[in-house]
Amino acid sequence: MKGRLVSDTGPIIALSSIDRLEILKMIFDEVSLPETVHHEIMQGGKSFTGLESYRKATWIKVQSPASPIEPLLGTLLDRGEASVIHLAREKESDFVLIDERKARKIARKIYGLHVVGSAMKYVVAGEA
């Protein structure tokens, strides 16, 4: 499963906590995070056991959207999820990695994005 991925906070924290972020690098050609997601991860501070693993993953691109988030997204989802969907659409990414069910449904049904959840990345990694 190659292509460009934009990820939300939860999956990055989960993989960082077990020092397995490289799974994403093996599966996808490019991994990006919206700046909002990057800030959410960094705010975990010392209580976030995977922070060092995240900091070492210099191959992850932190990007800012070129345009403001659509009001619909901003009302229905939290900032991180909305920014993932918005950036993925702007950058014409192949996949979004979101765990929250409502955000996954909106990404898939309203915006036609290919959604990958944490369970899928573990399955694919097992095949790699």
PDB file of C-alpha atoms in Angstrom:
ATOM      1  CA  MET A   1       0.000   0.000   0.000  1.00  0.00           C
ATOM      2  CA  LYS A   2       2.091   2.919  -1.248  1.00  0.00           C
ATOM      3  CA  GLY A   3       0.946   6.498  -1.605  1.00  0.00           C
ATOM      4  CA  ARG A   4       0.693   9.713   0.366  1.00  0.00           C
ATOM      5  CA  LEU A   5      -0.833   9.683   3.843  1.00  0.00           C
ATOM      6  CA  VAL A   6      -2.085  12.442   6.142  1.00  0.00           C
ATOM      7  CA  SER A   7      -2.460  11.297   9.750  1.00  0.00           C
ATOM      8  CA  ASP A   8      -4.374  12.400  12.812  1.00  0.00           C
ATOM      9  CA  THR A   9      -2.911  12.591  16.318  1.00  0.00           C
ATOM     10  CA  GLY A  10      -4.075   9.309  17.881  1.00  0.00           C
ATOM     11  CA  PRO A  11      -2.374   6.874  15.502  1.00  0.00           C
ATOM     12  CA  ILE A  12       0.916   8.807  15.658  1.00  0.00           C
ATOM     13  CA  ILE A  13       0.852   8.802  19.461  1.00  0.00           C
ATOM     14  CA  ALA A  14       0.008   5.091  19.540  1.00  0.00           C
ATOM     15  CA  LEU A  15       2.862   4.136  17.206  1.00  0.00           C
ATOM     16  CA  SER A  16       5.325   6.519  18.875  1.00  0.00           C
ATOM     17  CA  SER A  17       4.525   5.078  22.287  1.00  0.00           C
ATOM     18  CA  ILE A  18       5.708   1.641  21.157  1.00  0.00           C
ATOM     19  CA  ASP A  19       8.549   3.073  19.049  1.00  0.00           C
ATOM     20  CA  ARG A  20       7.025   1.795  15.794  1.00  0.00           C
ATOM     21  CA  LEU A  21       6.500   4.928  13.694  1.00  0.00           C
ATOM     22  CA  GLU A  22       8.720   3.403  11.013  1.00  0.00           C
ATOM     23  CA  ILE A  23       5.789   1.135  10.107  1.00  0.00           C
ATOM     24  CA  LEU A  24       4.219   4.131   8.371  1.00  0.00           C
ATOM     25  CA  LYS A  25       7.452   4.824   6.502  1.00  0.00           C
ATOM     26  CA  MET A  26       7.517   1.225   5.253  1.00  0.00           C
ATOM     27  CA  ILE A  27       3.886   1.324   4.094  1.00  0.00           C
ATOM     28  CA  PHE A  28       3.556   4.816   2.596  1.00  0.00           C
ATOM     29  CA  ASP A  29       5.728   6.896   0.269  1.00  0.00           C
ATOM     30  CA  GLU A  30       5.012  10.091   2.187  1.00  0.00           C
ATOM     31  CA  VAL A  31       3.562  10.762   5.643  1.00  0.00           C
ATOM     32  CA  SER A  32       2.277  14.238   6.492  1.00  0.00           C
ATOM     33  CA  LEU A  33       0.679  15.859   9.509  1.00  0.00           C
ATOM     34  CA  PRO A  34      -1.191  19.129   9.645  1.00  0.00           C
ATOM     35  CA  GLU A  35       0.503  21.667  11.893  1.00  0.00           C
ATOM     36  CA  THR A  36      -2.467  21.383  14.288  1.00  0.00           C
ATOM     37  CA  VAL A  37      -1.800  17.660  14.775  1.00  0.00           C
ATOM     38  CA  HIS A  38       1.920  18.293  15.294  1.00  0.00           C
ATOM     39  CA  HIS A  39       1.090  20.796  18.055  1.00  0.00           C
ATOM     40  CA  GLU A  40      -1.318  18.342  19.709  1.00  0.00           C
ATOM     41  CA  ILE A  41       1.443  15.718  19.771  1.00  0.00           C
ATOM     42  CA  MET A  42       4.031  18.143  21.138  1.00  0.00           C
ATOM     43  CA  GLN A  43       1.624  19.279  23.881  1.00  0.00           C
ATOM     44  CA  GLY A  44       1.745  15.743  25.297  1.00  0.00           C
ATOM     45  CA  GLY A  45       5.058  16.822  26.816  1.00  0.00           C
ATOM     46  CA  LYS A  46       6.875  14.643  29.300  1.00  0.00           C
ATOM     47  CA  SER A  47       3.775  12.536  29.954  1.00  0.00           C
ATOM     48  CA  PHE A  48       3.900  11.293  26.344  1.00  0.00           C
ATOM     49  CA  THR A  49       6.297   8.341  26.383  1.00  0.00           C
ATOM     50  CA  GLY A  50       6.735   8.350  22.607  1.00  0.00           C
ATOM     51  CA  LEU A  51       7.759  11.980  22.214  1.00  0.00           C
ATOM     52  CA  GLU A  52      11.415  11.127  21.572  1.00  0.00           C
ATOM     53  CA  SER A  53      10.420   8.554  18.943  1.00  0.00           C
ATOM     54  CA  TYR A  54       8.224  11.172  17.261  1.00  0.00           C
ATOM     55  CA  ARG A  55      11.005  13.780  17.276  1.00  0.00           C
ATOM     56  CA  LYS A  56      13.383  11.325  15.590  1.00  0.00           C
ATOM     57  CA  ALA A  57      10.918  10.717  12.733  1.00  0.00           C
ATOM     58  CA  THR A  58      12.265  13.572  10.627  1.00  0.00           C
ATOM     59  CA  TRP A  59      10.751  11.974   7.513  1.00  0.00           C
ATOM     60  CA  ILE A  60       7.264  13.023   8.694  1.00  0.00           C
ATOM     61  CA  LYS A  61       6.277  16.268   6.966  1.00  0.00           C
ATOM     62  CA  VAL A  62       4.487  18.888   9.051  1.00  0.00           C
ATOM     63  CA  GLN A  63       2.436  21.064   6.721  1.00  0.00           C
ATOM     64  CA  SER A  64       0.126  24.024   6.992  1.00  0.00           C
ATOM     65  CA  PRO A  65      -2.969  24.165   4.792  1.00  0.00           C
ATOM     66  CA  ALA A  66      -2.908  26.925   2.182  1.00  0.00           C
ATOM     67  CA  SER A  67      -6.536  27.862   2.837  1.00  0.00           C
ATOM     68  CA  PRO A  68      -8.833  28.028   5.882  1.00  0.00           C
ATOM     69  CA  ILE A  69     -10.705  24.917   7.001  1.00  0.00           C
ATOM     70  CA  GLU A  70     -14.260  24.694   5.683  1.00  0.00           C
ATOM     71  CA  PRO A  71     -16.875  25.775   8.239  1.00  0.00           C
ATOM     72  CA  LEU A  72     -18.673  22.397   7.919  1.00  0.00           C
ATOM     73  CA  LEU A  73     -15.547  20.510   8.986  1.00  0.00           C
ATOM     74  CA  GLY A  74     -14.822  22.955  11.782  1.00  0.00           C
ATOM     75  CA  THR A  75     -18.312  22.514  13.223  1.00  0.00           C
ATOM     76  CA  LEU A  76     -18.578  18.739  12.955  1.00  0.00           C
ATOM     77  CA  LEU A  77     -15.084  17.663  14.023  1.00  0.00           C
ATOM     78  CA  ASP A  78     -12.323  18.670  16.380  1.00  0.00           C
ATOM     79  CA  ARG A  79      -9.519  20.807  14.991  1.00  0.00           C
ATOM     80  CA  GLY A  80      -7.088  17.946  14.435  1.00  0.00           C
ATOM     81  CA  GLU A  81      -9.489  15.738  12.502  1.00  0.00           C
ATOM     82  CA  ALA A  82     -10.788  18.665  10.462  1.00  0.00           C
ATOM     83  CA  SER A  83      -7.248  19.719   9.571  1.00  0.00           C
ATOM     84  CA  VAL A  84      -6.332  16.159   8.491  1.00  0.00           C
ATOM     85  CA  ILE A  85      -9.268  15.989   6.074  1.00  0.00           C
ATOM     86  CA  HIS A  86      -8.673  19.528   4.826  1.00  0.00           C
ATOM     87  CA  LEU A  87      -4.934  19.005   4.224  1.00  0.00           C
ATOM     88  CA  ALA A  88      -5.526  15.643   2.539  1.00  0.00           C
ATOM     89  CA  ARG A  89      -7.932  17.268   0.105  1.00  0.00           C
ATOM     90  CA  GLU A  90      -5.609  20.198  -0.560  1.00  0.00           C
ATOM     91  CA  LYS A  91      -2.576  17.988  -1.165  1.00  0.00           C
ATOM     92  CA  GLU A  92      -4.603  15.336  -3.019  1.00  0.00           C
ATOM     93  CA  SER A  93      -3.300  12.672  -0.633  1.00  0.00           C
ATOM     94  CA  ASP A  94      -4.097   9.039  -1.260  1.00  0.00           C
ATOM     95  CA  PHE A  95      -5.036   8.143   2.327  1.00  0.00           C
ATOM     96  CA  VAL A  96      -6.008   9.611   5.678  1.00  0.00           C
ATOM     97  CA  LEU A  97      -5.259   7.843   8.951  1.00  0.00           C
ATOM     98  CA  ILE A  98      -8.025   8.637  11.448  1.00  0.00           C
ATOM     99  CA  ASP A  99      -9.339   6.472  14.270  1.00  0.00           C
ATOM    100  CA  GLU A 100     -12.433   8.431  15.336  1.00  0.00           C
ATOM    101  CA  ARG A 101     -15.495   6.872  13.710  1.00  0.00           C
ATOM    102  CA  LYS A 102     -17.393  10.093  12.956  1.00  0.00           C
ATOM    103  CA  ALA A 103     -14.357  11.677  11.286  1.00  0.00           C
ATOM    104  CA  ARG A 104     -13.704   8.517   9.259  1.00  0.00           C
ATOM    105  CA  LYS A 105     -17.291   8.494   8.023  1.00  0.00           C
ATOM    106  CA  ILE A 106     -17.198  12.179   7.036  1.00  0.00           C
ATOM    107  CA  ALA A 107     -13.842  11.750   5.259  1.00  0.00           C
ATOM    108  CA  ARG A 108     -15.100   8.758   3.318  1.00  0.00           C
ATOM    109  CA  LYS A 109     -18.748   9.603   2.570  1.00  0.00           C
ATOM    110  CA  ILE A 110     -18.689  13.391   2.195  1.00  0.00           C
ATOM    111  CA  TYR A 111     -15.188  13.981   0.839  1.00  0.00           C
ATOM    112  CA  GLY A 112     -14.493  10.661  -0.895  1.00  0.00           C
ATOM    113  CA  LEU A 113     -11.169  10.100   0.855  1.00  0.00           C
ATOM    114  CA  HIS A 114      -9.588   6.675   1.321  1.00  0.00           C
ATOM    115  CA  VAL A 115      -9.553   6.112   5.078  1.00  0.00           C
ATOM    116  CA  VAL A 116      -7.135   3.872   6.940  1.00  0.00           C
ATOM    117  CA  GLY A 117      -7.516   3.169  10.657  1.00  0.00           C
ATOM    118  CA  SER A 118      -4.962   1.927  13.178  1.00  0.00           C
ATOM    119  CA  ALA A 119      -6.175  -1.659  12.882  1.00  0.00           C
ATOM    120  CA  MET A 120      -5.532  -1.618   9.118  1.00  0.00           C
ATOM    121  CA  LYS A 121      -1.996  -0.286   9.471  1.00  0.00           C
ATOM    122  CA  TYR A 122      -1.140  -3.127  11.858  1.00  0.00           C
ATOM    123  CA  VAL A 123      -2.546  -5.710   9.434  1.00  0.00           C
ATOM    124  CA  VAL A 124      -0.647  -4.243   6.490  1.00  0.00           C
ATOM    125  CA  ALA A 125       2.543  -3.999   8.569  1.00  0.00           C
ATOM    126  CA  GLY A 126       2.220  -7.677   9.407  1.00  0.00           C
ATOM    127  CA  GLU A 127       2.237  -8.437   5.687  1.00  0.00           C
ATOM    128  CA  ALA A 128       5.276  -6.250   4.971  1.00  0.00           C
TER     129      ALA A 128
END
